[in-house]
mmCIF file of C-alpha atoms in Angstrom:
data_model
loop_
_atom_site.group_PDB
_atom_site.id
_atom_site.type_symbol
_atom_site.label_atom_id
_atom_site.label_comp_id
_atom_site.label_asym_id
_atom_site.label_seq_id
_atom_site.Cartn_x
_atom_site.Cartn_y
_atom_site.Cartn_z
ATOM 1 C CA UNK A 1 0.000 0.000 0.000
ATOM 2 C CA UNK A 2 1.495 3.532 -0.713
ATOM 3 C CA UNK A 3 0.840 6.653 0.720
ATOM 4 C CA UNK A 4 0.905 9.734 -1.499
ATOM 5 C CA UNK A 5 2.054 12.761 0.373
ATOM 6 C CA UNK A 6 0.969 15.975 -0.460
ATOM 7 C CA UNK A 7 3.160 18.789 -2.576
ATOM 8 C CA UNK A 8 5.451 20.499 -0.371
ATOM 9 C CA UNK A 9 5.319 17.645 2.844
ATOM 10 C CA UNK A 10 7.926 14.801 0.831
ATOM 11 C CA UNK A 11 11.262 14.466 1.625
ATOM 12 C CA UNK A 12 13.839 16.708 0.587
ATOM 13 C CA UNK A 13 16.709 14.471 0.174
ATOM 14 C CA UNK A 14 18.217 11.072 1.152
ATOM 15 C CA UNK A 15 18.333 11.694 5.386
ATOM 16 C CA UNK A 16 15.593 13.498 5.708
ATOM 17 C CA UNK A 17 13.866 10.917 3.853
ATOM 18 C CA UNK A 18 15.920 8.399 6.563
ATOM 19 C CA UNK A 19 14.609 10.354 9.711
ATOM 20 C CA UNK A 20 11.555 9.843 8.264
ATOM 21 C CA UNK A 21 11.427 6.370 8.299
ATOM 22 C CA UNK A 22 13.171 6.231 11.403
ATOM 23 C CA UNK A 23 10.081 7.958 13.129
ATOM 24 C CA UNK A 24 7.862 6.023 11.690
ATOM 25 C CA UNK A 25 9.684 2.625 12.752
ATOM 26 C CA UNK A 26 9.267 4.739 16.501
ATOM 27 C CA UNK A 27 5.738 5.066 16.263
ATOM 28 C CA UNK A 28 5.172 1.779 15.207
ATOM 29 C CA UNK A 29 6.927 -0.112 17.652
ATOM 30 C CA UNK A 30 4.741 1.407 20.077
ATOM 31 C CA UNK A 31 1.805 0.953 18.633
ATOM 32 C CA UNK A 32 2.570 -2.575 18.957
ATOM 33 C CA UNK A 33 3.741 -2.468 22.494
ATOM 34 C CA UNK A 34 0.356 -1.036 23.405
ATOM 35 C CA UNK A 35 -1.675 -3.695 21.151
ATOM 36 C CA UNK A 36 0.946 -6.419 22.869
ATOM 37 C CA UNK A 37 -0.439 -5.114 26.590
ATOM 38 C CA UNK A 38 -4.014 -4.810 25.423
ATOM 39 C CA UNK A 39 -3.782 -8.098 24.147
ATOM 40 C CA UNK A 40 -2.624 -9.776 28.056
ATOM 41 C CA UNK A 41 -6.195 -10.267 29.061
ATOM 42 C CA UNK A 42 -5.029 -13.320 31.280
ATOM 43 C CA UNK A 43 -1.667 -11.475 32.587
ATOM 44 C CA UNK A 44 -4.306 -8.502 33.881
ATOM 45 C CA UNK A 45 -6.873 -10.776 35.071
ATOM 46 C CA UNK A 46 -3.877 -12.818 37.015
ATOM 47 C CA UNK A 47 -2.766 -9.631 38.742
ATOM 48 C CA UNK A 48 -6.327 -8.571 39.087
ATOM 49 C CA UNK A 49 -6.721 -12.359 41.167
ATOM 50 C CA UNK A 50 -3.840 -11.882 43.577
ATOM 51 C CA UNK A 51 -4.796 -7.851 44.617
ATOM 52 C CA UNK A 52 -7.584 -9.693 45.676
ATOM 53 C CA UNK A 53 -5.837 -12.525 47.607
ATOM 54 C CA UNK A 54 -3.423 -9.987 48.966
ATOM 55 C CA UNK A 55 -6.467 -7.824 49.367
ATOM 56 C CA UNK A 56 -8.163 -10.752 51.481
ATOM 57 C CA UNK A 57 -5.373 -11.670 53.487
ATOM 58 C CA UNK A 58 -4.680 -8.051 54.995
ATOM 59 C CA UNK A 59 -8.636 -8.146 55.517
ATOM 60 C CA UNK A 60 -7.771 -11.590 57.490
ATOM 61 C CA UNK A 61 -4.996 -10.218 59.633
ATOM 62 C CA UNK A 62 -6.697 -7.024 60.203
ATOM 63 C CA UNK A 63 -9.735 -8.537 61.613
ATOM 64 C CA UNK A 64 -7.692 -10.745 63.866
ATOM 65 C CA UNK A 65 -5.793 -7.978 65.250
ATOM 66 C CA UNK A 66 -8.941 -6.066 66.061
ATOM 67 C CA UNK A 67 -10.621 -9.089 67.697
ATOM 68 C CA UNK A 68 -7.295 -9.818 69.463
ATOM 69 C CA UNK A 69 -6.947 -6.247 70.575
ATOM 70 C CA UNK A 70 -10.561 -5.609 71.893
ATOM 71 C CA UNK A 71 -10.754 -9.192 73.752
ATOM 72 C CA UNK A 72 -7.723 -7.639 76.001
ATOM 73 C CA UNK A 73 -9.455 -4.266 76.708
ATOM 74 C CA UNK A 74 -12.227 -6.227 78.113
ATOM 75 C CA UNK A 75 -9.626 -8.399 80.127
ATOM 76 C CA UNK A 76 -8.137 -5.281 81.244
ATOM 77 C CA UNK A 77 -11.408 -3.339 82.371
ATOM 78 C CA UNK A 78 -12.794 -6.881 84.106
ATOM 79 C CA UNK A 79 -9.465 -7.094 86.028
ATOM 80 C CA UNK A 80 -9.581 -3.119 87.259
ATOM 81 C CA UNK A 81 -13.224 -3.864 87.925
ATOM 82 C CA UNK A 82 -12.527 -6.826 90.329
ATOM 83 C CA UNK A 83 -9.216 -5.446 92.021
ATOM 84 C CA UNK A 84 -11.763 -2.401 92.992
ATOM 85 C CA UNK A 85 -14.185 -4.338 94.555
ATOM 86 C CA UNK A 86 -13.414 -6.279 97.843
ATOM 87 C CA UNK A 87 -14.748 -9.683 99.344
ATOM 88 C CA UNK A 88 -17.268 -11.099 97.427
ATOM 89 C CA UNK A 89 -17.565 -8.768 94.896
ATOM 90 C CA UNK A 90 -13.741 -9.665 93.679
ATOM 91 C CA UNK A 91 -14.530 -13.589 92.827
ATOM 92 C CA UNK A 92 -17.992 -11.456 90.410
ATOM 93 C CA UNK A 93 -14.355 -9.438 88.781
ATOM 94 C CA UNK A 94 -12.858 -12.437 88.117
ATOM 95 C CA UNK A 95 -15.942 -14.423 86.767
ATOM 96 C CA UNK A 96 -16.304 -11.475 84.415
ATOM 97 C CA UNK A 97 -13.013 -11.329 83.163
ATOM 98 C CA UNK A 98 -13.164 -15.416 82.762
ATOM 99 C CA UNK A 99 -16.245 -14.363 80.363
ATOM 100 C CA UNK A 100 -14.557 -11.595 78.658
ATOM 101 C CA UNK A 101 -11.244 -13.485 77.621
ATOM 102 C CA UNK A 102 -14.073 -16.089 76.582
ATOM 103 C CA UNK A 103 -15.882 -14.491 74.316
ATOM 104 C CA UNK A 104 -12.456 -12.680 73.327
ATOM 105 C CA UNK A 105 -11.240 -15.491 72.137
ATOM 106 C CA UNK A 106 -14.438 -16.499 70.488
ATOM 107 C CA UNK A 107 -14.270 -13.478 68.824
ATOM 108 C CA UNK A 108 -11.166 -13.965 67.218
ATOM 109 C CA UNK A 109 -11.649 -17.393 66.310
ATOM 110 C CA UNK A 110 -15.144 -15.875 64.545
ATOM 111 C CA UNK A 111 -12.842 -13.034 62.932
ATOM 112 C CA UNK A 112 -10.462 -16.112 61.375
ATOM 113 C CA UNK A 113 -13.262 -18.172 59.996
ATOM 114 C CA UNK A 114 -14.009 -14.705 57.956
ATOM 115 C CA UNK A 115 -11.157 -13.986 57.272
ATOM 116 C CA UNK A 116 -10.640 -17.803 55.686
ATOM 117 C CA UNK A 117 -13.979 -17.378 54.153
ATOM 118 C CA UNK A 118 -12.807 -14.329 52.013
ATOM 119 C CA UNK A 119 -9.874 -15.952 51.577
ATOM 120 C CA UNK A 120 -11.607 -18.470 49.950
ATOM 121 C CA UNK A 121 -13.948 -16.475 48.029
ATOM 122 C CA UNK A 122 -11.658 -14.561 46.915
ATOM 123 C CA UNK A 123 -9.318 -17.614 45.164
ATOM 124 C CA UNK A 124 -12.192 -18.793 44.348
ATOM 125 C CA UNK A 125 -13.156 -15.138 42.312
ATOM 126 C CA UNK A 126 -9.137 -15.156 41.054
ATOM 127 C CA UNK A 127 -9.636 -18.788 39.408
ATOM 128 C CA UNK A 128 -12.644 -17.950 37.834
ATOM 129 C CA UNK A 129 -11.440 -14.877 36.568
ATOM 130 C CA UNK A 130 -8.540 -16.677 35.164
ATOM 131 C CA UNK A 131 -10.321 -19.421 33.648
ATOM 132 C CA UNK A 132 -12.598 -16.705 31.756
ATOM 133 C CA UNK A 133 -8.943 -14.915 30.701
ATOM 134 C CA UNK A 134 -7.767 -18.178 29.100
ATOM 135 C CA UNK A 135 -11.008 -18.651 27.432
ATOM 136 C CA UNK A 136 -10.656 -14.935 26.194
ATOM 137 C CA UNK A 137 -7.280 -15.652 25.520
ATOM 138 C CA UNK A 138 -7.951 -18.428 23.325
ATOM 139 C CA UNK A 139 -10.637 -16.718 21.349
ATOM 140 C CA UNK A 140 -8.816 -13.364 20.848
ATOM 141 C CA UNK A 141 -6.095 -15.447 19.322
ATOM 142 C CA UNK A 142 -7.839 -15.347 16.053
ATOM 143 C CA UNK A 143 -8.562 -11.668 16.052
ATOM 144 C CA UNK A 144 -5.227 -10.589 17.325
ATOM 145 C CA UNK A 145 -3.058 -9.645 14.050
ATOM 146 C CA UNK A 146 -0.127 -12.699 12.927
ATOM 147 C CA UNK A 147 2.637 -10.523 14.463
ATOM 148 C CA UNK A 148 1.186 -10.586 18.170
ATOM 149 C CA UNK A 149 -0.255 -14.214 17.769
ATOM 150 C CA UNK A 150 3.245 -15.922 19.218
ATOM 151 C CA UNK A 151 3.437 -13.194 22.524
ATOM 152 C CA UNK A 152 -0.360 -14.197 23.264
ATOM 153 C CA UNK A 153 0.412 -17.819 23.115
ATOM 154 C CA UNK A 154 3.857 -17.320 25.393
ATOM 155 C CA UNK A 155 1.491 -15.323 27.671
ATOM 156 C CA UNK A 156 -1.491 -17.687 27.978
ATOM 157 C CA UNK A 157 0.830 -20.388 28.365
ATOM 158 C CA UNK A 158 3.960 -19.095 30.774
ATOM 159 C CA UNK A 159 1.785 -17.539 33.950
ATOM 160 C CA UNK A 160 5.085 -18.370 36.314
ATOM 161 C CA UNK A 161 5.803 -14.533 36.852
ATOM 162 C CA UNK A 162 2.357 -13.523 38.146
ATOM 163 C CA UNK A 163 1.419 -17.010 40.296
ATOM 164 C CA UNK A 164 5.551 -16.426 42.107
ATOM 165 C CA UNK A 165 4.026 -13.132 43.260
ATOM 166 C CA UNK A 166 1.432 -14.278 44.370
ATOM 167 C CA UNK A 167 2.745 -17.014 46.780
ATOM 168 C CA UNK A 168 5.445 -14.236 47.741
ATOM 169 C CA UNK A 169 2.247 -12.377 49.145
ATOM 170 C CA UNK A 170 0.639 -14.671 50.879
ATOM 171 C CA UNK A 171 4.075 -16.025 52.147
ATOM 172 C CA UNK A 172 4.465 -12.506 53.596
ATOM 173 C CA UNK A 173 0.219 -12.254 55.421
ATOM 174 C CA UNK A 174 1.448 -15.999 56.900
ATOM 175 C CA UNK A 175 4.735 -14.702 58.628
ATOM 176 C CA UNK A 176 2.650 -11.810 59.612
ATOM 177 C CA UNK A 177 -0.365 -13.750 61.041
ATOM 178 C CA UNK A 178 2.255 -16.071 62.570
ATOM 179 C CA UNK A 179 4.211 -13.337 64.229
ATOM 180 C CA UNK A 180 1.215 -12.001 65.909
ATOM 181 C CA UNK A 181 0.230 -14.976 66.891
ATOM 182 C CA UNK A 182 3.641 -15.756 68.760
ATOM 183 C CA UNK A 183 3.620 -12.187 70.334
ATOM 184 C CA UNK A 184 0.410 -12.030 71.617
ATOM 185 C CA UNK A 185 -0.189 -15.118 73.831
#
């Protein structure tokens, strides 16, 4: 196909005519760059997947720390409350604060079923979303021009990059839920 350019706009000699192609070449390549990165449907939806894992795993530690944290504000008030009151009235402080480390503790053990649960959902959400990318994947692969065809295939079928972040993630919520655990007993 040739382009006709209008009087006046065509090169005026050999290197102009050079940095003229040269620019072009420019543009070009990044016109395929951009179609390349439109074109990663599964590499977006993977990353998409494990903000949301990361996403429910700081939901997960969060909640634990607030149940942790209000179960021993309860312990603490119950044990001002019985040291204030003498007698009889001290075994009532120290039946309450038997009740409030109780239902501190069933508090966070209700905070780390949620947190599990969303958890859950939330792989469950990423594997969905990635099954729909490689079906997308598959079916763009006829509609994506013969130059890009090869990169979509290398994408759809070389995930490794994306999944090793996501284990480093939740690698880094388990030392974290871990560490709280140890220092808070």
């Amino acid at each position: 196909m040739t382009h006709r350019t209008p009087h006046g706009s065509g090169a005026k000699g050999p290197d102009e005519l050079r940095q003229q192609i040269e620019q072009t070449r420019y543009q070009l390549g990044d016109t395929v760059a951009q179609l390349m990165e439109k074109a990663d449907v599964k590499g977006r939806a993977r990353a998409r997947a494990a903000d949301l894992r990361d996403k429910a795993g700081a939901m997960t530690v969060q909640l634990r720390a607030s149940a942790a944290h209000a179960g021993h504000d309860m312990q603490d008030k119950a044990a001002r409350a019985g040291h204030a009151v003498q007698g009889g009235a001290a075994k009532a402080g120290h039946a309450v604060q038997g009740t409030a480390a109780k239902a501190g503790h069933a508090m966070q053990g209700s905070a780390a079923k949620a947190g599990h649960a969303v958890q859950g959902s939330a792989a469950k959400a990423g594997h969905a979303v990635q099954g729909r990318a490689a079906g997308a994947g598959h079916s763009l692969e006829g509609s994506v021009p013969q130059p890009l065809r090869g990169a979509l295939r290398r994408g759809v079928r070389h995930p490794g990059p994306v999944i090793a972040v996501g284990v480093l993630g939740a690698a880094a919520v388990a030392a974290g839920i871990a560490w709280r655990r140890q220092h808070h007993r």
